[in-house]
């Protein structure tokens, strides 16, 4: 079934970690259309103070995000899971069109349908200005974090 997005709930420790890494890899592609396919057609988001519903709105939201947040690199880490829900903490780094660097920290709560598609996403995010010399996320411009790149806990974040 093309509308399934394994791993499916209920999650185990192993499958929750797989789901989190899959989400991280998708977002690091910076491809709004690709990312939107991990969500239900009517998925509901709260992202900071912005409310988004549906795949079309997700694509528009992400396209705008990655037009503003340049050289975006994200790391997610599993925080907790139960049944069809996963909680993650994350950090990402980016710069604006003036060359100012930021590290954004946050937490997300996810709820999945029976097909493994995310139906709800609630994200709380804070931005911290950083110097370019303070960056910690280094890998190719667009794509997944290499397996040997440290995670959040390893980086002391």
Backbone as JSON, one array per atom type, in Angstrom:
{
  "sequence": "XXXXXXXXXXXXXXXXXXXXXXXXXXXXXXXXXXXXXXXXXXXXXXXXXXXXXXXXXXXXXXXXXXXXXXXXXXXXXXXXXXXXXXXXXXXXXXXXXXXXXXXXXXXXXXXXXXXXXXXXXXXXXXXXXXXXXXXXXXXXXXXXXXXXXXXXXXXXX",
  "N": [[0.85, -1.18, 0.0], [0.76, 2.12, -0.98], [0.29, 4.26, 0.67], [1.28, 3.66, 3.12], [3.68, 4.18, 5.67], [6.19, 2.8, 6.87], [8.3, 2.53, 9.82], [5.42, 1.09, 11.47], [2.93, 2.03, 13.94], [1.95, 0.06, 16.83], [4.8, 1.54, 18.41], [8.1, 0.29, 19.04], [11.13, 0.54, 20.98], [13.2, 0.31, 19.08], [11.8, 0.74, 16.6], [10.75, 3.28, 17.02], [13.06, 4.84, 17.17], [13.94, 4.42, 14.53], [11.87, 5.75, 13.17], [12.23, 8.39, 14.01], [14.8, 8.94, 12.99], [14.27, 8.62, 10.28], [12.53, 10.78, 9.86], [14.28, 12.89, 10.44], [16.18, 12.55, 8.35], [14.5, 13.0, 6.13], [13.7, 15.72, 6.5], [16.21, 16.92, 6.34], [16.68, 16.71, 3.66], [15.52, 18.89, 2.59], [13.39, 19.07, 0.86], [10.33, 20.0, 0.24], [8.04, 18.68, -0.88], [8.68, 15.95, -0.78], [8.99, 15.64, 2.02], [6.38, 16.21, 2.88], [4.96, 13.9, 2.26], [5.18, 12.17, 4.37], [3.18, 12.72, 6.07], [-0.31, 12.7, 7.01], [-3.0, 13.34, 4.68], [-4.63, 15.31, 5.74], [-3.13, 16.29, 7.83], [-2.36, 17.92, 10.92], [-0.66, 20.68, 12.2], [1.12, 22.46, 14.74], [3.46, 24.82, 14.64], [5.73, 26.5, 16.26], [4.19, 29.51, 16.58], [2.55, 29.18, 14.45], [-0.08, 27.72, 12.65], [-0.84, 24.9, 10.77], [-2.5, 23.06, 8.27], [-2.93, 20.14, 6.44], [-1.46, 18.6, 3.51], [-0.82, 20.28, 1.27], [-0.59, 22.79, 2.49], [1.51, 22.2, 4.2], [3.62, 21.79, 2.38], [3.84, 24.4, 1.29], [4.46, 25.84, 3.63], [6.96, 24.65, 4.37], [8.52, 25.2, 2.09], [8.72, 28.0, 2.21], [10.02, 28.2, 4.69], [12.55, 26.97, 4.17], [13.47, 28.68, 2.24], [14.15, 30.87, 3.72], [15.74, 29.89, 5.82], [18.8, 29.14, 5.47], [21.25, 26.76, 4.34], [20.44, 24.77, 6.09], [20.61, 22.39, 8.66], [19.75, 19.56, 10.48], [19.31, 17.8, 13.56], [17.7, 15.19, 15.18], [16.44, 13.64, 18.16], [15.25, 10.84, 19.86], [12.96, 11.18, 22.5], [10.8, 10.16, 24.02], [8.29, 7.53, 23.81], [5.15, 5.98, 23.05], [2.74, 3.65, 22.21], [1.12, 5.0, 19.54], [2.46, 7.37, 19.53], [5.18, 9.7, 19.55], [7.8, 11.48, 21.11], [10.17, 13.98, 20.52], [13.35, 15.59, 20.81], [15.15, 18.27, 19.4], [17.63, 19.95, 17.4], [18.63, 22.49, 15.17], [20.71, 24.05, 12.71], [21.22, 27.06, 10.91], [21.57, 29.76, 8.51], [20.69, 33.18, 7.85], [19.8, 35.33, 5.03], [21.58, 37.37, 5.33], [23.82, 36.3, 6.37], [23.86, 35.74, 9.07], [24.11, 33.45, 11.69], [22.24, 30.82, 13.28], [21.11, 28.68, 15.93], [18.53, 26.55, 16.39], [16.48, 25.28, 18.9], [14.38, 22.68, 20.13], [11.28, 20.93, 20.9], [9.22, 18.26, 19.86], [6.01, 16.84, 19.55], [4.53, 13.99, 18.31], [1.87, 12.35, 16.58], [0.69, 9.38, 15.15], [-1.11, 7.79, 12.45], [-2.67, 4.57, 11.77], [-1.29, 3.71, 9.54], [1.25, 4.66, 9.75], [1.62, 7.28, 9.07], [2.13, 10.67, 9.93], [-0.23, 12.31, 11.81], [-0.63, 14.39, 13.55], [1.35, 17.11, 14.65], [3.19, 18.84, 16.96], [5.16, 21.52, 17.6], [7.56, 23.15, 19.52], [9.76, 25.78, 19.55], [12.87, 27.46, 19.87], [15.06, 30.09, 18.96], [18.55, 30.67, 18.82], [20.97, 33.05, 18.43], [24.11, 32.42, 16.94], [27.7, 32.42, 16.53], [29.44, 31.9, 13.47], [31.66, 30.33, 13.94], [30.84, 28.82, 16.09], [29.29, 26.79, 15.18], [28.11, 23.39, 15.0], [27.17, 21.38, 13.4], [28.09, 19.61, 10.73], [28.04, 18.55, 7.54], [27.47, 17.37, 4.16], [25.8, 19.75, 2.07], [22.97, 19.26, 1.46], [21.14, 16.66, 2.57], [21.17, 13.45, 4.28], [22.29, 13.21, 7.71], [25.51, 12.02, 8.26], [26.25, 8.67, 9.37], [28.36, 8.57, 11.19], [28.44, 11.09, 12.28], [28.22, 13.08, 15.19], [25.43, 12.88, 17.51], [22.82, 14.79, 19.21], [23.1, 14.46, 22.07], [25.75, 13.57, 22.17], [27.04, 15.86, 21.31], [26.68, 17.52, 23.39], [24.37, 18.98, 23.52]],
  "CA": [[0.0, 0.0, 0.0], [1.63, 3.28, -1.13], [0.01, 5.22, 1.73], [1.9, 3.25, 4.37], [5.0, 4.75, 5.93], [6.81, 2.05, 7.97], [7.64, 1.56, 10.69], [4.04, 1.39, 11.86], [2.65, 1.87, 15.36], [2.58, 0.66, 18.01], [6.25, 1.6, 18.28], [9.05, -0.26, 20.01], [12.29, 1.42, 21.04], [13.89, 0.25, 17.79], [11.04, 1.37, 15.51], [10.63, 4.71, 17.31], [14.34, 5.42, 16.74], [13.91, 4.43, 13.06], [10.93, 6.79, 12.74], [12.87, 9.68, 14.27], [15.9, 9.12, 12.03], [13.65, 8.83, 8.97], [12.05, 12.17, 9.82], [15.47, 13.75, 10.34], [16.71, 12.44, 6.98], [13.58, 13.66, 5.22], [13.8, 17.17, 6.66], [17.52, 17.36, 5.86], [16.65, 16.78, 2.19], [14.97, 20.22, 2.28], [12.47, 18.88, -0.26], [9.0, 20.08, 0.87], [7.12, 17.67, -1.4], [9.1, 14.66, -0.19], [8.68, 15.66, 3.46], [4.93, 16.21, 3.08], [4.42, 12.56, 2.08], [5.23, 11.45, 5.65], [2.05, 13.22, 6.85], [-1.63, 12.41, 6.45], [-3.5, 14.38, 3.78], [-5.21, 16.39, 6.55], [-2.28, 16.44, 9.01], [-2.49, 19.19, 11.65], [0.57, 21.12, 12.84], [1.43, 23.75, 15.36], [4.9, 25.04, 14.52], [5.87, 27.77, 16.97], [2.85, 30.1, 16.68], [1.9, 28.99, 13.16], [-0.92, 26.53, 12.56], [-0.83, 24.43, 9.39], [-3.29, 21.84, 8.11], [-2.98, 19.53, 5.12], [-0.19, 18.47, 2.79], [-0.53, 21.47, 0.46], [-0.13, 23.83, 3.4], [2.82, 21.78, 4.69], [4.58, 22.08, 1.3], [4.03, 25.86, 1.24], [5.16, 26.24, 4.85], [8.35, 24.22, 4.32], [9.21, 25.93, 1.03], [9.04, 29.31, 2.78], [11.01, 27.98, 5.75], [13.88, 26.71, 3.63], [13.91, 29.87, 1.5], [14.68, 31.79, 4.73], [16.71, 29.21, 6.68], [19.76, 28.66, 4.48], [22.22, 25.74, 4.8], [19.74, 24.11, 7.19], [21.04, 21.03, 9.06], [18.91, 19.18, 11.61], [19.51, 16.54, 14.29], [16.59, 14.84, 16.06], [16.74, 12.58, 19.1], [14.08, 10.3, 20.54], [12.82, 11.54, 23.91], [9.88, 9.19, 24.62], [7.32, 6.98, 22.87], [4.12, 5.09, 23.59], [1.68, 3.37, 21.25], [1.26, 5.68, 18.25], [3.01, 8.72, 19.78], [6.63, 9.85, 19.74], [8.28, 12.81, 21.48], [11.57, 14.16, 20.15], [14.0, 16.89, 20.98], [15.93, 18.5, 18.19], [18.32, 21.22, 17.18], [19.09, 22.68, 13.8], [21.49, 25.26, 12.46], [20.97, 27.7, 9.62], [21.87, 31.19, 8.48], [19.76, 33.97, 7.05], [20.41, 35.85, 3.81], [22.62, 38.32, 5.71], [24.96, 35.55, 6.89], [23.75, 35.55, 10.51], [23.88, 32.04, 12.02], [21.34, 30.52, 14.39], [20.82, 27.3, 16.3], [17.17, 26.46, 16.91], [16.27, 24.13, 19.78], [12.97, 22.48, 20.37], [10.65, 19.65, 21.2], [8.06, 17.96, 19.04], [5.15, 15.71, 19.9], [3.97, 13.44, 17.08], [0.88, 11.28, 16.66], [0.63, 8.69, 13.87], [-2.26, 6.93, 12.17], [-2.32, 3.15, 11.69], [-0.41, 3.5, 8.4], [2.55, 5.24, 10.02], [1.66, 8.68, 8.63], [1.95, 11.58, 11.05], [-1.48, 13.05, 11.69], [-0.5, 15.62, 14.34], [2.72, 17.51, 14.99], [3.21, 20.04, 17.78], [6.57, 21.88, 17.74], [7.95, 24.32, 20.28], [11.1, 26.04, 19.02], [13.53, 28.71, 20.25], [16.25, 30.38, 18.17], [19.67, 31.27, 19.51], [22.01, 33.51, 17.51], [25.45, 31.88, 17.2], [28.74, 32.8, 15.59], [29.73, 30.81, 12.54], [32.68, 29.48, 14.58], [30.18, 28.0, 17.1], [28.52, 25.74, 14.54], [28.47, 22.02, 15.37], [26.58, 20.44, 12.45], [28.86, 19.7, 9.5], [27.98, 17.49, 6.53], [27.12, 17.91, 2.85], [24.75, 20.78, 2.09], [21.61, 18.75, 1.52], [21.13, 15.22, 2.66], [21.13, 12.91, 5.64], [23.44, 13.29, 8.6], [26.27, 10.77, 8.18], [26.13, 7.78, 10.53], [29.43, 8.84, 12.15], [28.34, 12.45, 12.82], [27.64, 13.01, 16.53], [24.05, 13.3, 17.77], [22.65, 15.89, 20.16], [23.71, 14.15, 23.37], [27.2, 13.52, 21.96], [27.52, 17.23, 21.12], [26.41, 18.29, 24.6], [23.22, 19.86, 23.31]],
  "C": [[0.89, 1.24, 0.0], [1.41, 4.32, -0.04], [0.55, 4.77, 3.08], [3.3, 3.83, 4.46], [5.63, 4.02, 7.11], [7.98, 2.83, 8.57], [6.27, 2.06, 11.18], [3.87, 1.27, 13.38], [1.91, 0.56, 15.61], [4.1, 0.53, 17.92], [6.96, 0.86, 19.4], [10.2, 0.74, 20.09], [12.99, 1.47, 19.68], [13.12, 0.97, 16.69], [10.82, 2.86, 15.76], [11.91, 5.43, 16.88], [14.4, 5.48, 15.21], [13.02, 5.55, 12.55], [11.55, 8.17, 12.89], [13.97, 9.93, 13.25], [15.35, 9.32, 10.62], [13.14, 10.25, 8.81], [13.22, 13.13, 9.68], [16.02, 13.74, 8.92], [15.81, 13.16, 5.98], [13.72, 15.18, 5.29], [15.14, 17.69, 6.16], [17.62, 17.35, 4.33], [16.23, 18.18, 1.73], [14.09, 20.17, 1.02], [11.05, 18.87, 0.3], [8.03, 19.01, 0.39], [7.42, 16.3, -0.81], [8.7, 14.59, 1.28], [7.18, 15.53, 3.69], [4.32, 14.81, 2.98], [4.47, 11.71, 3.35], [4.03, 11.8, 6.53], [0.73, 12.82, 6.2], [-2.07, 13.59, 5.58], [-4.04, 15.58, 4.57], [-4.42, 16.64, 7.84], [-2.4, 17.85, 9.6], [-1.19, 19.48, 12.38], [0.35, 22.38, 13.65], [2.94, 23.82, 15.33], [5.17, 26.43, 15.05], [4.47, 28.33, 17.15], [2.07, 30.0, 15.38], [1.14, 27.68, 13.17], [-1.08, 26.17, 11.08], [-1.7, 23.18, 9.33], [-3.29, 21.4, 6.66], [-1.64, 19.56, 4.4], [0.16, 19.7, 1.96], [0.01, 22.6, 1.32], [1.25, 23.5, 3.97], [3.88, 22.1, 3.64], [4.87, 23.58, 1.25], [4.81, 26.35, 2.45], [6.65, 25.9, 4.76], [9.14, 24.94, 3.22], [9.62, 27.32, 1.52], [10.12, 29.22, 3.85], [12.41, 27.85, 5.16], [14.35, 27.78, 2.65], [14.58, 30.86, 2.45], [15.83, 31.18, 5.54], [17.7, 28.47, 5.78], [20.78, 27.72, 5.12], [21.72, 25.03, 6.06], [20.28, 22.7, 7.4], [20.38, 20.72, 10.4], [19.37, 17.87, 12.23], [18.33, 16.36, 15.23], [17.03, 13.69, 16.97], [15.45, 12.14, 19.79], [14.1, 10.71, 22.0], [11.95, 10.5, 24.63], [8.94, 8.67, 23.53], [6.33, 6.11, 23.62], [3.06, 4.9, 22.53], [1.96, 4.01, 19.9], [1.82, 7.1, 18.4], [4.51, 8.65, 20.03], [6.9, 11.3, 20.13], [9.76, 12.88, 21.13], [12.05, 15.52, 20.65], [14.89, 17.05, 19.77], [16.69, 19.81, 18.29], [18.66, 21.28, 15.7], [19.84, 23.98, 13.69], [21.18, 25.76, 11.06], [21.5, 29.12, 9.68], [20.83, 31.88, 7.62], [20.5, 34.54, 5.84], [21.43, 36.95, 4.07], [23.84, 37.63, 6.29], [24.95, 35.37, 8.39], [23.37, 34.11, 10.8], [23.01, 31.91, 13.25], [21.37, 29.02, 14.66], [19.43, 27.33, 16.92], [17.06, 25.17, 17.71], [14.78, 23.92, 19.95], [12.58, 21.07, 20.71], [9.46, 19.5, 20.27], [7.31, 16.78, 19.64], [4.44, 15.28, 18.63], [2.93, 12.39, 17.41], [0.69, 10.72, 15.25], [-0.68, 7.93, 13.7], [-1.77, 5.49, 12.04], [-1.4, 2.82, 10.53], [0.97, 4.11, 8.56], [2.72, 6.65, 9.5], [1.39, 9.58, 9.83], [0.68, 12.39, 10.84], [-1.5, 14.32, 12.53], [0.96, 15.84, 14.7], [2.63, 18.83, 15.74], [4.67, 20.36, 18.07], [6.72, 23.18, 18.51], [9.43, 24.56, 20.0], [11.59, 27.41, 19.51], [14.8, 28.87, 19.42], [17.3, 31.07, 19.02], [20.67, 31.74, 18.47], [23.35, 32.89, 17.92], [26.42, 32.49, 16.2], [28.99, 31.62, 14.66], [30.73, 29.83, 13.15], [32.08, 28.56, 15.64], [29.34, 26.87, 16.5], [29.03, 24.37, 14.94], [28.02, 20.99, 14.35], [27.28, 20.6, 11.1], [28.68, 18.43, 8.68], [27.53, 18.15, 5.24], [25.88, 18.79, 2.94], [23.34, 20.23, 2.25], [21.66, 17.23, 1.53], [21.2, 14.76, 4.09], [22.43, 13.16, 6.4], [24.19, 11.97, 8.49], [26.18, 9.98, 9.48], [27.19, 8.08, 11.59], [29.41, 10.27, 12.7], [27.68, 12.38, 14.19], [26.17, 13.46, 16.57], [24.0, 14.4, 18.81], [23.34, 15.63, 21.5], [25.22, 14.14, 23.26], [27.81, 14.91, 21.85], [27.28, 18.09, 22.36], [25.27, 19.27, 24.46], [22.02, 19.23, 23.97]]
}
